[in-house]
Coordinates of C-alpha atoms and ligand atoms in Angstrom, one line a residue:
X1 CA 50.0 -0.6 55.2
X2 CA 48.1 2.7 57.0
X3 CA 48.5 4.2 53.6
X4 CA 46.5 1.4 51.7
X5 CA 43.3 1.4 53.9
X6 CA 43.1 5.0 55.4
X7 CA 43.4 2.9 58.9
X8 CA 46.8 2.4 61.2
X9 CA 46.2 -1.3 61.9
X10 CA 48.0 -1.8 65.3
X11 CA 48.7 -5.3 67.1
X12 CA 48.6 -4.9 71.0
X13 CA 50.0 -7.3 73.5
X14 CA 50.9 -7.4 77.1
X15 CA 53.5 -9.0 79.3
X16 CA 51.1 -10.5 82.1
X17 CA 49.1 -13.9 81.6
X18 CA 47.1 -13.0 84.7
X19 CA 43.2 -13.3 85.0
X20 CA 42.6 -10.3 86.2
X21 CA 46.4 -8.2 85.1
X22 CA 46.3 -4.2 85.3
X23 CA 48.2 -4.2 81.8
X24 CA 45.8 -6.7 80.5
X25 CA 42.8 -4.5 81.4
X26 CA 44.8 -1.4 80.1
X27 CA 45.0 -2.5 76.8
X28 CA 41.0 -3.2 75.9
X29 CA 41.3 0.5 78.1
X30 CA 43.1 1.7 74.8
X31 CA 40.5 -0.4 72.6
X32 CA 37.7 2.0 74.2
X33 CA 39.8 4.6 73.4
X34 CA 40.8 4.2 70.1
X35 CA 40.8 7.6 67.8
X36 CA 38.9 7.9 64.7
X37 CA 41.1 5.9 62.2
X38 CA 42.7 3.2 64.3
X39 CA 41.9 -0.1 64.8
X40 CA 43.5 -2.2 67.8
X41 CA 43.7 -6.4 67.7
X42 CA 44.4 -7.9 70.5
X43 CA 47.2 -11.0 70.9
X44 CA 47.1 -13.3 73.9
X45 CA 50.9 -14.2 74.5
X46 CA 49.9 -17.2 76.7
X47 CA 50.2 -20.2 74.0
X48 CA 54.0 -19.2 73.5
X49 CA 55.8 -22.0 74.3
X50 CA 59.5 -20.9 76.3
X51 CA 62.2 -20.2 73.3
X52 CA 64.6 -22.9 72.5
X53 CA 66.9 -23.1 70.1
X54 CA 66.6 -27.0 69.3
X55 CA 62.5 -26.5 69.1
X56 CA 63.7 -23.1 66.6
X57 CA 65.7 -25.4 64.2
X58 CA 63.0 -28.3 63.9
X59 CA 60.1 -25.2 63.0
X60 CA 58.8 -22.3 64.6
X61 CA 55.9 -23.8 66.9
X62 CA 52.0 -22.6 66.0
X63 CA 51.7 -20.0 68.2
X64 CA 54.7 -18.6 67.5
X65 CA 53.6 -18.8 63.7
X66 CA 50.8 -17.1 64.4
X67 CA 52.2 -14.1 66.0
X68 CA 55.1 -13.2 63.6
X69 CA 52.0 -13.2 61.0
X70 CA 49.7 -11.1 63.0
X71 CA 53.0 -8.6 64.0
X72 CA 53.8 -8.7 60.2
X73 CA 50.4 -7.8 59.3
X74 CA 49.9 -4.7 61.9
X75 CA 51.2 -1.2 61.0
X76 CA 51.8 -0.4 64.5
X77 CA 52.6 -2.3 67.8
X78 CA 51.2 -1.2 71.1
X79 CA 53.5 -3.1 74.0
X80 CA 51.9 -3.4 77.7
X81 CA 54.5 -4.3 80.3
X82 CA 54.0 -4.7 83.7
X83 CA 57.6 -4.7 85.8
X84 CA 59.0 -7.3 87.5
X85 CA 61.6 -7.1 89.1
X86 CA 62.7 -3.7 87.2
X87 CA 62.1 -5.3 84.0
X88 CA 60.1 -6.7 81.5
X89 CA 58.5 -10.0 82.5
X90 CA 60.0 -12.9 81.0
X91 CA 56.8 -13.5 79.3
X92 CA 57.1 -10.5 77.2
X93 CA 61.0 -10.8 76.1
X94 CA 60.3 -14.4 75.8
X95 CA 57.9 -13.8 73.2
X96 CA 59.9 -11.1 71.7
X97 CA 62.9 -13.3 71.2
X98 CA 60.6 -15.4 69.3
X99 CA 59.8 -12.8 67.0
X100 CA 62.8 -11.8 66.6
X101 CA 63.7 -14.6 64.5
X102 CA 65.4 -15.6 62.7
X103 CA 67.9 -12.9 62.3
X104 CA 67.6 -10.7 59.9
X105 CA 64.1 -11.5 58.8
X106 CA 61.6 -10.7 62.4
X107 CA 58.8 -8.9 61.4
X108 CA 59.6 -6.8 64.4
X109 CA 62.7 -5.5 62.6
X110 CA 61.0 -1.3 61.8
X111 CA 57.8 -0.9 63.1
X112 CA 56.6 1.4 65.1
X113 CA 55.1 0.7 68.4
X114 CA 53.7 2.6 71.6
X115 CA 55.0 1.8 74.8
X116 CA 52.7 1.9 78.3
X117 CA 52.2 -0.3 81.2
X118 CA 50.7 -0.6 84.6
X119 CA 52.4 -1.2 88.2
X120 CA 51.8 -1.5 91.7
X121 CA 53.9 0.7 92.6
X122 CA 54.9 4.6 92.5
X123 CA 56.7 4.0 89.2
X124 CA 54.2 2.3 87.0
X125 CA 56.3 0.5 85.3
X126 CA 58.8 3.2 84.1
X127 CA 61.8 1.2 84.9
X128 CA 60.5 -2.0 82.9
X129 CA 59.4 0.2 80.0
X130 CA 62.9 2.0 79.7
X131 CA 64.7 -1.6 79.7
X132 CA 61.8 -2.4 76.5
X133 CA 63.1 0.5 74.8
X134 CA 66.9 -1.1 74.9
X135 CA 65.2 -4.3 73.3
X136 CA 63.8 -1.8 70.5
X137 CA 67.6 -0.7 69.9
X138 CA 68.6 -4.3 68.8
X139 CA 65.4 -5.4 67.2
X140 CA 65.5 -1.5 65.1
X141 CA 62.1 -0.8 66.4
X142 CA 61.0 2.9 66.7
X143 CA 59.0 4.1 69.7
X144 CA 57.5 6.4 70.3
X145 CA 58.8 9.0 72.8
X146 CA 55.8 10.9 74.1
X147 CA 53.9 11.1 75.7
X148 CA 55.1 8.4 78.0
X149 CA 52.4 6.4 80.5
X150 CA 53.4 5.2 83.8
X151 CA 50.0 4.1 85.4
X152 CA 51.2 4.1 88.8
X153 CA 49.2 2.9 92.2
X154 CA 47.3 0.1 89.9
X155 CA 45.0 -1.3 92.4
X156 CA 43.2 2.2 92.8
X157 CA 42.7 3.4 89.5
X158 CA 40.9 0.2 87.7
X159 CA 37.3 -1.0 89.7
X160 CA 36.6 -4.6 90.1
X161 CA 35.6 -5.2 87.1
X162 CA 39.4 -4.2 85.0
X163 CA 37.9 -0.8 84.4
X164 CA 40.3 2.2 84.0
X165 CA 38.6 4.4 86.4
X166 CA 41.6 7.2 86.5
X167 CA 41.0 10.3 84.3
X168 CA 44.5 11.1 83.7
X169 CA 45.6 8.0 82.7
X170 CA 42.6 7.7 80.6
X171 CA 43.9 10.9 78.9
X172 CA 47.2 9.8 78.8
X173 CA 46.3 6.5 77.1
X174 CA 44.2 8.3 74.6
X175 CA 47.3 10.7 73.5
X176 CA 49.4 8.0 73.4
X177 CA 47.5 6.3 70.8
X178 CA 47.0 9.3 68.8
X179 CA 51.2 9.9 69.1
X180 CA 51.3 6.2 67.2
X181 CA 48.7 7.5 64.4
X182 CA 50.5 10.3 63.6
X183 CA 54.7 8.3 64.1
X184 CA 53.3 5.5 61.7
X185 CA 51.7 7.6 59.1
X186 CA 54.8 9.7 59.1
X187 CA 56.7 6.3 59.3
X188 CA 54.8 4.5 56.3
X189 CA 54.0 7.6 54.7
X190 CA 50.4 9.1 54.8
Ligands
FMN1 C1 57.8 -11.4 90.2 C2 57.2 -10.0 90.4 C3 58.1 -8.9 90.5 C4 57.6 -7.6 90.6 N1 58.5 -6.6 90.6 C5 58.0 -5.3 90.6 C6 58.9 -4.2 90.4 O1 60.1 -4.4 90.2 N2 58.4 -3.0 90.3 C7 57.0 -2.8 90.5 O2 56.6 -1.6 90.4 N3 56.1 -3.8 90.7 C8 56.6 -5.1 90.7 N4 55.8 -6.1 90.9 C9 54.3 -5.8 91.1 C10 53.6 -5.7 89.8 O3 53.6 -4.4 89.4 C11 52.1 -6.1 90.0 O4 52.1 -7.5 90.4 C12 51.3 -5.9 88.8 O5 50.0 -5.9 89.1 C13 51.7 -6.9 87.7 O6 51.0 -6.6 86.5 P1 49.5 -7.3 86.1 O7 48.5 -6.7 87.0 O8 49.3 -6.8 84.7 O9 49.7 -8.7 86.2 C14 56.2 -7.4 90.8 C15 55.4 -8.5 90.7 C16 55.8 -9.8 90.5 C17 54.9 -10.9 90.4

Protein backbone atom coordinates (compact mmCIF):
# COMPACT_ATOMS: atom_id res chain seq x y z
CA UNK A 1 0.00 0.00 0.00
CA UNK A 2 1.06 4.05 -0.30
CA UNK A 3 2.72 3.49 2.91
CA UNK A 4 5.05 0.53 1.75
CA UNK A 5 6.57 2.29 -1.40
CA UNK A 6 6.38 6.12 -0.57
CA UNK A 7 4.06 6.11 -3.89
CA UNK A 8 -0.06 6.25 -4.05
CA UNK A 9 -0.38 3.64 -6.78
CA UNK A 10 -3.75 4.63 -8.45
CA UNK A 11 -5.70 2.44 -11.28
CA UNK A 12 -7.67 4.79 -13.70
CA UNK A 13 -10.38 3.76 -15.98
CA UNK A 14 -13.05 5.41 -18.02
CA UNK A 15 -16.58 4.71 -19.07
CA UNK A 16 -16.19 5.35 -22.96
CA UNK A 17 -14.73 2.57 -25.44
CA UNK A 18 -14.56 5.34 -28.05
CA UNK A 19 -11.50 6.05 -30.44
CA UNK A 20 -11.16 9.31 -29.89
CA UNK A 21 -13.54 9.68 -26.16
CA UNK A 22 -13.09 13.24 -24.19
CA UNK A 23 -12.86 11.06 -20.87
CA UNK A 24 -10.41 8.71 -22.52
CA UNK A 25 -8.17 11.62 -23.41
CA UNK A 26 -8.79 13.13 -19.87
CA UNK A 27 -7.34 10.51 -18.20
CA UNK A 28 -3.58 10.25 -19.98
CA UNK A 29 -4.59 14.38 -19.29
CA UNK A 30 -4.14 13.37 -15.49
CA UNK A 31 -1.11 11.00 -16.46
CA UNK A 32 0.68 14.40 -17.61
CA UNK A 33 -0.24 15.73 -14.63
CA UNK A 34 0.51 13.51 -12.08
CA UNK A 35 2.19 15.15 -8.72
CA UNK A 36 5.44 14.15 -7.43
CA UNK A 37 4.64 10.78 -5.65
CA UNK A 38 1.84 9.28 -7.81
CA UNK A 39 1.92 6.92 -10.27
CA UNK A 40 -1.32 6.41 -12.69
CA UNK A 41 -1.92 2.87 -14.71
CA UNK A 42 -4.19 2.89 -17.10
CA UNK A 43 -7.10 -0.10 -17.59
CA UNK A 44 -8.95 -0.44 -20.92
CA UNK A 45 -12.54 -1.58 -19.89
CA UNK A 46 -13.21 -2.78 -23.55
CA UNK A 47 -12.40 -6.78 -23.13
CA UNK A 48 -15.27 -6.95 -20.36
CA UNK A 49 -17.57 -9.16 -21.47
CA UNK A 50 -21.54 -8.01 -20.42
CA UNK A 51 -22.17 -9.45 -16.63
CA UNK A 52 -24.06 -12.60 -16.32
CA UNK A 53 -24.82 -14.47 -13.71
CA UNK A 54 -24.62 -18.10 -15.36
CA UNK A 55 -20.99 -16.96 -17.02
CA UNK A 56 -20.31 -15.59 -12.93
CA UNK A 57 -20.97 -19.19 -11.53
CA UNK A 58 -18.91 -21.23 -14.18
CA UNK A 59 -15.64 -18.53 -13.40
CA UNK A 60 -15.02 -15.01 -13.53
CA UNK A 61 -13.92 -14.53 -17.39
CA UNK A 62 -10.03 -13.22 -18.07
CA UNK A 63 -10.66 -9.85 -18.39
CA UNK A 64 -12.62 -9.65 -15.56
CA UNK A 65 -9.74 -11.57 -13.64
CA UNK A 66 -7.48 -9.21 -14.63
CA UNK A 67 -9.19 -6.22 -13.41
CA UNK A 68 -10.24 -7.15 -9.88
CA UNK A 69 -6.32 -7.92 -9.63
CA UNK A 70 -5.14 -4.71 -10.97
CA UNK A 71 -8.11 -2.73 -8.68
CA UNK A 72 -6.80 -4.91 -5.76
CA UNK A 73 -3.39 -3.96 -6.41
CA UNK A 74 -3.90 0.09 -6.75
CA UNK A 75 -4.12 2.25 -3.57
CA UNK A 76 -6.41 4.60 -5.28
CA UNK A 77 -9.03 4.58 -8.12
CA UNK A 78 -9.39 7.47 -10.52
CA UNK A 79 -13.06 6.85 -12.32
CA UNK A 80 -13.74 8.91 -15.79
CA UNK A 81 -17.39 8.95 -16.78
CA UNK A 82 -18.78 10.49 -19.52
CA UNK A 83 -22.96 10.77 -19.10
CA UNK A 84 -25.35 9.26 -21.00
CA UNK A 85 -28.38 9.70 -20.69
CA UNK A 86 -27.88 11.31 -16.99
CA UNK A 87 -25.84 8.48 -15.94
CA UNK A 88 -23.09 6.41 -16.05
CA UNK A 89 -22.59 4.54 -19.26
CA UNK A 90 -23.43 1.00 -19.08
CA UNK A 91 -19.99 0.25 -19.83
CA UNK A 92 -18.76 1.66 -16.67
CA UNK A 93 -21.52 0.03 -14.14
CA UNK A 94 -21.20 -2.97 -16.20
CA UNK A 95 -17.76 -3.36 -15.32
CA UNK A 96 -18.31 -2.28 -11.82
CA UNK A 97 -20.88 -4.95 -11.21
CA UNK A 98 -18.11 -7.23 -12.18
CA UNK A 99 -16.00 -6.03 -9.60
CA UNK A 100 -18.12 -5.99 -7.35
CA UNK A 101 -18.17 -9.67 -6.89
CA UNK A 102 -18.76 -11.67 -5.36
CA UNK A 103 -20.28 -10.16 -2.41
CA UNK A 104 -18.55 -9.56 0.28
CA UNK A 105 -15.09 -10.00 -1.18
CA UNK A 106 -14.81 -7.02 -4.45
CA UNK A 107 -11.67 -5.55 -4.19
CA UNK A 108 -13.63 -2.32 -4.70
CA UNK A 109 -15.22 -2.76 -1.21
CA UNK A 110 -12.81 0.62 0.66
CA UNK A 111 -10.74 2.21 -1.57
CA UNK A 112 -10.47 5.44 -2.30
CA UNK A 113 -11.08 6.84 -5.64
CA UNK A 114 -11.31 10.32 -7.50
CA UNK A 115 -14.19 11.12 -9.51
CA UNK A 116 -14.11 13.43 -12.96
CA UNK A 117 -15.40 13.18 -16.35
CA UNK A 118 -15.99 15.00 -19.57
CA UNK A 119 -19.34 15.97 -21.46
CA UNK A 120 -20.75 17.69 -24.32
CA UNK A 121 -22.71 19.54 -22.70
CA UNK A 122 -23.08 22.54 -20.07
CA UNK A 123 -22.85 19.98 -17.25
CA UNK A 124 -19.79 17.97 -17.88
CA UNK A 125 -20.93 15.11 -16.63
CA UNK A 126 -22.07 16.27 -13.17
CA UNK A 127 -25.31 14.38 -13.23
CA UNK A 128 -23.52 10.94 -14.25
CA UNK A 129 -20.75 11.53 -11.65
CA UNK A 130 -23.34 12.24 -8.76
CA UNK A 131 -25.30 8.85 -9.79
CA UNK A 132 -21.28 7.12 -9.47
CA UNK A 133 -21.16 8.45 -6.13
CA UNK A 134 -24.63 6.39 -5.14
CA UNK A 135 -22.75 3.23 -6.65
CA UNK A 136 -19.80 4.15 -4.10
CA UNK A 137 -22.53 4.03 -1.20
CA UNK A 138 -23.27 0.19 -1.86
CA UNK A 139 -19.88 -0.91 -2.93
CA UNK A 140 -18.38 1.29 0.57
CA UNK A 141 -16.11 3.23 -1.60
CA UNK A 142 -14.85 6.67 -0.37
CA UNK A 143 -14.58 9.59 -2.84
CA UNK A 144 -13.33 12.17 -2.72
CA UNK A 145 -15.41 15.33 -2.39
CA UNK A 146 -13.32 18.17 -3.68
CA UNK A 147 -12.55 19.52 -5.65
CA UNK A 148 -15.13 18.22 -8.09
CA UNK A 149 -14.39 18.41 -12.20
CA UNK A 150 -17.16 18.83 -14.59
CA UNK A 151 -15.25 19.38 -17.91
CA UNK A 152 -18.01 20.94 -19.68
CA UNK A 153 -18.29 22.09 -23.61
CA UNK A 154 -15.84 18.96 -24.50
CA UNK A 155 -15.39 19.57 -28.09
CA UNK A 156 -13.67 22.95 -27.41
CA UNK A 157 -11.36 22.37 -24.78
CA UNK A 158 -9.24 19.14 -26.19
CA UNK A 159 -7.38 19.91 -29.93
CA UNK A 160 -7.49 17.24 -32.44
CA UNK A 161 -5.17 15.32 -31.29
CA UNK A 162 -7.10 14.37 -27.40
CA UNK A 163 -5.07 17.21 -25.96
CA UNK A 164 -6.57 19.01 -22.84
CA UNK A 165 -6.10 22.45 -24.13
CA UNK A 166 -8.33 24.30 -21.24
CA UNK A 167 -6.29 25.83 -18.35
CA UNK A 168 -8.89 25.53 -15.77
CA UNK A 169 -9.64 22.18 -16.27
CA UNK A 170 -6.08 21.43 -16.47
CA UNK A 171 -5.86 22.98 -12.97
CA UNK A 172 -8.66 21.37 -11.78
CA UNK A 173 -7.50 17.93 -12.86
CA UNK A 174 -4.15 18.56 -11.28
CA UNK A 175 -5.88 19.39 -7.67
CA UNK A 176 -7.97 16.63 -8.03
CA UNK A 177 -5.21 14.26 -8.04
CA UNK A 178 -3.41 15.86 -5.40
CA UNK A 179 -6.93 15.68 -3.14
CA UNK A 180 -6.54 11.55 -3.77
CA UNK A 181 -2.73 11.69 -2.50
CA UNK A 182 -3.51 13.28 0.42
CA UNK A 183 -7.46 11.07 1.14
CA UNK A 184 -5.45 7.75 0.56
CA UNK A 185 -2.46 8.52 2.58
CA UNK A 186 -4.80 9.67 5.28
CA UNK A 187 -6.91 6.55 4.27
CA UNK A 188 -3.99 3.82 4.45
CA UNK A 189 -2.10 5.80 6.76
CA UNK A 190 1.09 7.82 5.79
C1 LIG B 1 -26.19 7.42 -25.58
C2 LIG B 1 -25.68 8.81 -25.27
C3 LIG B 1 -26.32 9.56 -24.31
C4 LIG B 1 -25.84 10.83 -23.98
N1 LIG B 1 -26.45 11.51 -22.96
C5 LIG B 1 -25.88 12.64 -22.50
C6 LIG B 1 -26.37 13.29 -21.33
O1 LIG B 1 -27.32 12.86 -20.70
N2 LIG B 1 -25.74 14.41 -20.91
C7 LIG B 1 -24.65 14.92 -21.56
O2 LIG B 1 -24.10 15.92 -21.10
N3 LIG B 1 -24.16 14.34 -22.68
C8 LIG B 1 -24.74 13.22 -23.16
N4 LIG B 1 -24.23 12.59 -24.27
C9 LIG B 1 -23.14 13.23 -25.00
C10 LIG B 1 -21.79 12.82 -24.42
O3 LIG B 1 -21.46 13.74 -23.39
C11 LIG B 1 -20.73 12.88 -25.50
O4 LIG B 1 -21.06 11.95 -26.52
C12 LIG B 1 -19.35 12.61 -24.93
O5 LIG B 1 -18.41 12.99 -25.89
C13 LIG B 1 -19.19 11.13 -24.56
O6 LIG B 1 -17.96 10.90 -23.95
P1 LIG B 1 -16.63 10.41 -24.74
O7 LIG B 1 -16.20 11.55 -25.59
O8 LIG B 1 -15.67 10.12 -23.65
O9 LIG B 1 -16.99 9.20 -25.55
C14 LIG B 1 -24.73 11.35 -24.64
C15 LIG B 1 -24.10 10.58 -25.64
C16 LIG B 1 -24.56 9.33 -25.95
C17 LIG B 1 -23.84 8.51 -26.99
Amino acid sequence: MAEASGTVKVLGFAGSLRRDSYNRAALRTAQELLPPGMALEIFDLAPIPLFNEDVEREGFPAAVVQFKERIAAADALLIVTPEYNYSIPGVLKNSLDWASRPPGQSPLMGKPLAIMGASTSYFGSSRAQYHLRQVCIILNMHPVNSPEVFISGAASKFDGTGKLTDGMSRDSISKLLLALQDWTIRLWGA
